[in-house]
XYZ file of N, CA, C and O in Angstrom:
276
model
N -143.218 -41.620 -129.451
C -143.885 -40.440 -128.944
C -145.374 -40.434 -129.300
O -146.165 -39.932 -128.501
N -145.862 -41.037 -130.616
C -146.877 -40.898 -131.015
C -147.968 -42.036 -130.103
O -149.153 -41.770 -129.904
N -147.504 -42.919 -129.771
C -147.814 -44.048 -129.009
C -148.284 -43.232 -127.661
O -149.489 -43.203 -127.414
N -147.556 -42.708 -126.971
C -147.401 -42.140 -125.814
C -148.470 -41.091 -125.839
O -149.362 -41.068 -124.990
N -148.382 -40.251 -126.785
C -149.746 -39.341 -126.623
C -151.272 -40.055 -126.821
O -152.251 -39.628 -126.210
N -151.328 -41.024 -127.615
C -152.565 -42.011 -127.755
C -152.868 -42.176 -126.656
O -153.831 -41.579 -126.174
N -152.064 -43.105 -125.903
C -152.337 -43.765 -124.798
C -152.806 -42.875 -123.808
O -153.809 -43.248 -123.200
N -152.059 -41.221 -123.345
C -152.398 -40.444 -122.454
C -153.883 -39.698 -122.780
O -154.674 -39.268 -121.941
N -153.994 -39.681 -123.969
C -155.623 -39.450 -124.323
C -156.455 -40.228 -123.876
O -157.360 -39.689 -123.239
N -156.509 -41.867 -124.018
C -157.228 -42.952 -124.085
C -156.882 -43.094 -122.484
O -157.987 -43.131 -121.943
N -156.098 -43.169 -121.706
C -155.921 -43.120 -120.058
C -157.101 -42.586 -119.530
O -158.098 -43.051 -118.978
N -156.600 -41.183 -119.944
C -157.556 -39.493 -119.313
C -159.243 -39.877 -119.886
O -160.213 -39.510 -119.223
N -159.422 -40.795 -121.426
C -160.956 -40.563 -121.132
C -161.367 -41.850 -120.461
O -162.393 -41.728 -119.791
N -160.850 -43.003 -120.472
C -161.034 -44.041 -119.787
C -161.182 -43.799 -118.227
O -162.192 -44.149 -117.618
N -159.938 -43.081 -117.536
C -160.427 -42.945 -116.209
C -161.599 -41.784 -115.887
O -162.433 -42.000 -115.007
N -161.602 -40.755 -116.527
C -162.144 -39.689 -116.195
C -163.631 -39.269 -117.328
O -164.164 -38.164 -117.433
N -163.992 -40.511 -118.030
C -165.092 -39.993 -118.855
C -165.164 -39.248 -120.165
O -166.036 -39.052 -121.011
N -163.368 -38.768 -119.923
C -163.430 -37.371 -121.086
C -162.081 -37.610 -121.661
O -161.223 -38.398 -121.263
N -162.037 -36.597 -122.908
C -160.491 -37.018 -123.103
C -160.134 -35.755 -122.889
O -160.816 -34.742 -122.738
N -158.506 -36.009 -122.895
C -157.764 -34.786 -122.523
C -158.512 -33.044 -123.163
O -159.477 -32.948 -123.921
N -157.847 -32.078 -122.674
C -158.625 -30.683 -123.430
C -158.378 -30.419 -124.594
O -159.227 -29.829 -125.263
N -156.954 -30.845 -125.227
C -156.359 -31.113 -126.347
C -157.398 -31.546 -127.024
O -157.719 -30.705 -127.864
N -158.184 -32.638 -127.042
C -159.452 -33.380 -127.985
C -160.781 -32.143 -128.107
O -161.786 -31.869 -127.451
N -160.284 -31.760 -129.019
C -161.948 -30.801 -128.847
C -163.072 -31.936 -129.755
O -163.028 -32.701 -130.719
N -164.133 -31.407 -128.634
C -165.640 -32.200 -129.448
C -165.481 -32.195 -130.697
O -164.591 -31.565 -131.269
N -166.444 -32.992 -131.317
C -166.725 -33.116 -132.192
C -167.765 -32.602 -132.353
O -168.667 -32.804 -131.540
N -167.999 -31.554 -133.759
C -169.776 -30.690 -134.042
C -169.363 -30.855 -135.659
O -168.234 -30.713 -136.126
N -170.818 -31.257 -136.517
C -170.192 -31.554 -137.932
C -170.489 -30.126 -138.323
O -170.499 -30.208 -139.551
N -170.767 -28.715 -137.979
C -170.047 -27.468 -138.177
C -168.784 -27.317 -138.353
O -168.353 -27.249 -139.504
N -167.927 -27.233 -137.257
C -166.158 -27.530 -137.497
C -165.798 -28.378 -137.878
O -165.176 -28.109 -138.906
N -165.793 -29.433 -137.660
C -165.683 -31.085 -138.103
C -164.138 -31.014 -137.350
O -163.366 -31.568 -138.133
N -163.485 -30.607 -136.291
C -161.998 -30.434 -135.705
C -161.943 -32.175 -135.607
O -162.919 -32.923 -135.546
N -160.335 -32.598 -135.613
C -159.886 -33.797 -135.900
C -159.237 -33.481 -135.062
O -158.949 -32.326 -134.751
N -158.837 -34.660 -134.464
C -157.245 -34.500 -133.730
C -156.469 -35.336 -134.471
O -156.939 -36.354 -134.978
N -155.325 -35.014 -134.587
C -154.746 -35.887 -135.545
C -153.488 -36.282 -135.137
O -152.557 -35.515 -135.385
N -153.224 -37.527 -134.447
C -151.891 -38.400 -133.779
C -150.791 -38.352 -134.896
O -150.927 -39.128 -135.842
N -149.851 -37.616 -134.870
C -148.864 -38.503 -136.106
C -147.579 -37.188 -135.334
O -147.747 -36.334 -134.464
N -146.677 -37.472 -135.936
C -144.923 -37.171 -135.528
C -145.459 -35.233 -134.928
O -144.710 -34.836 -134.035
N -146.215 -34.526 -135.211
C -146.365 -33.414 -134.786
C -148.320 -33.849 -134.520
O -149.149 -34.198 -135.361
N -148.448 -33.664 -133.262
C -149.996 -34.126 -132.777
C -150.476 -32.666 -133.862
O -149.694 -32.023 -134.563
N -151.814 -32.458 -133.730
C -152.200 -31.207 -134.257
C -153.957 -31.358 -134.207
O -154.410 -32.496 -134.323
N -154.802 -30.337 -134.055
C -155.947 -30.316 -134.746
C -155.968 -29.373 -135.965
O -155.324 -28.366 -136.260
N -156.935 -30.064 -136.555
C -157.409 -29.811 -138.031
C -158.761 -29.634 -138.514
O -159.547 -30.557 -138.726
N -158.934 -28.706 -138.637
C -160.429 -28.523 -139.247
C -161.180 -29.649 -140.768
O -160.711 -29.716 -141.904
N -162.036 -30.155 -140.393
C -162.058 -31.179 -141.720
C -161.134 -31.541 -142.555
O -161.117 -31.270 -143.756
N -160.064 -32.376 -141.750
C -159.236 -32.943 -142.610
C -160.046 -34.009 -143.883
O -161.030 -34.740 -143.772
N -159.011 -33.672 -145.269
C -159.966 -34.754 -145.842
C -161.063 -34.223 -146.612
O -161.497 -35.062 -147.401
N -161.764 -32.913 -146.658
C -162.700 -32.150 -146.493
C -163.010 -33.048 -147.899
O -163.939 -33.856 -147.865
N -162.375 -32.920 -148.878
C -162.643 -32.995 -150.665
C -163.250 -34.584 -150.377
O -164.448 -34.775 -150.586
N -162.468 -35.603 -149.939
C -162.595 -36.768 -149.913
C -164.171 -37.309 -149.311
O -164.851 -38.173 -149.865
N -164.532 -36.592 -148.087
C -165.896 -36.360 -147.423
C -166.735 -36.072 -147.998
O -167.680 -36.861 -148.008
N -166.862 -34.608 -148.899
C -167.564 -34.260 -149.861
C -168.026 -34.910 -150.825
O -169.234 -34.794 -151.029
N -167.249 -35.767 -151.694
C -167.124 -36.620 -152.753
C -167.907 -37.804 -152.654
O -167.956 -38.528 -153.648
N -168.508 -38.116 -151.656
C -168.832 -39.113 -150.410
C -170.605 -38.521 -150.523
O -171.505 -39.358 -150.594
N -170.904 -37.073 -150.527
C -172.189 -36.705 -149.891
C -173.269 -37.101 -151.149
O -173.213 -36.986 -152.374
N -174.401 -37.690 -150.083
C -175.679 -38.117 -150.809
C -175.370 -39.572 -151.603
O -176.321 -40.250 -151.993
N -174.067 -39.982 -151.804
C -174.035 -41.648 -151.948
C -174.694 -42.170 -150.718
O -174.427 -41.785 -149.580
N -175.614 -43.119 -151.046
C -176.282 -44.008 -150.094
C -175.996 -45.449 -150.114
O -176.266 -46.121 -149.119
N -175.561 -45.893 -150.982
C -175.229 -47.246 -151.418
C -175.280 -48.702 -150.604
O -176.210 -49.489 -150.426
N -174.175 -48.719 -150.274
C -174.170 -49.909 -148.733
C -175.535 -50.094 -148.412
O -176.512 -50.733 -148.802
N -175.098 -48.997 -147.244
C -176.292 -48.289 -146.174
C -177.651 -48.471 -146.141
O -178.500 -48.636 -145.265
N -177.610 -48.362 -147.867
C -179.573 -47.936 -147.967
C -180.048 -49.134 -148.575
O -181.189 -49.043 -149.028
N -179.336 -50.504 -148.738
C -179.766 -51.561 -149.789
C -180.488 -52.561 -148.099
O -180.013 -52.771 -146.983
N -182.000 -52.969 -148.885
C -181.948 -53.495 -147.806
C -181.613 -55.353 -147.843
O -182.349 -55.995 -148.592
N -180.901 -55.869 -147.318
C -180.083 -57.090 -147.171
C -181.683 -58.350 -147.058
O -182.727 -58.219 -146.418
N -181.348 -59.155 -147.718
C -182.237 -60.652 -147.569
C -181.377 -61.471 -146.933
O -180.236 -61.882 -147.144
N -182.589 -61.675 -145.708
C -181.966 -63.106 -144.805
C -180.929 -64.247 -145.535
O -181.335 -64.799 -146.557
N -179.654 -64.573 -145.022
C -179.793 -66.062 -145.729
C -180.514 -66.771 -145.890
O -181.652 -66.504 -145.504
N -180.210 -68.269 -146.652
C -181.120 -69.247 -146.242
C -179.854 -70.014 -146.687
O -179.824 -71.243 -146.626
């Protein structure tokens, strides 16, 4: 079932540009998820603590990389 709703999302934005109405935008105000699993559902910042925990690390991102040689 979970397969089946993926795919009818990924159909609908593939043919039509958009995904189903079920998918609400994305705005990092709400932060709404859609979330595929045994009961579909949206969720307001799922994760929220994990995201947070995350803010103002720059690490990766901000190192700047030397060419090989």
């Amino acid at each position: 079932e979970v397969t089946e709703q993926v795919q009818s999302h990924w159909i609908a934005f593939a043919t039509n540009g958009k995904p189903l109405e079920s998918w609400p935008a994305y705005d990092e105000a709400e932060r709404k998820t859609l979330i595929f699993d045994t009961r579909t559902r949206v969720q307001k910042d799922p994760r929220s603590d994990r995201r947070k925990a995350w803010e103002g690390y720059r690490g990766y991102a901000s190192q700047t990389l030397e060419p090989a040689t």
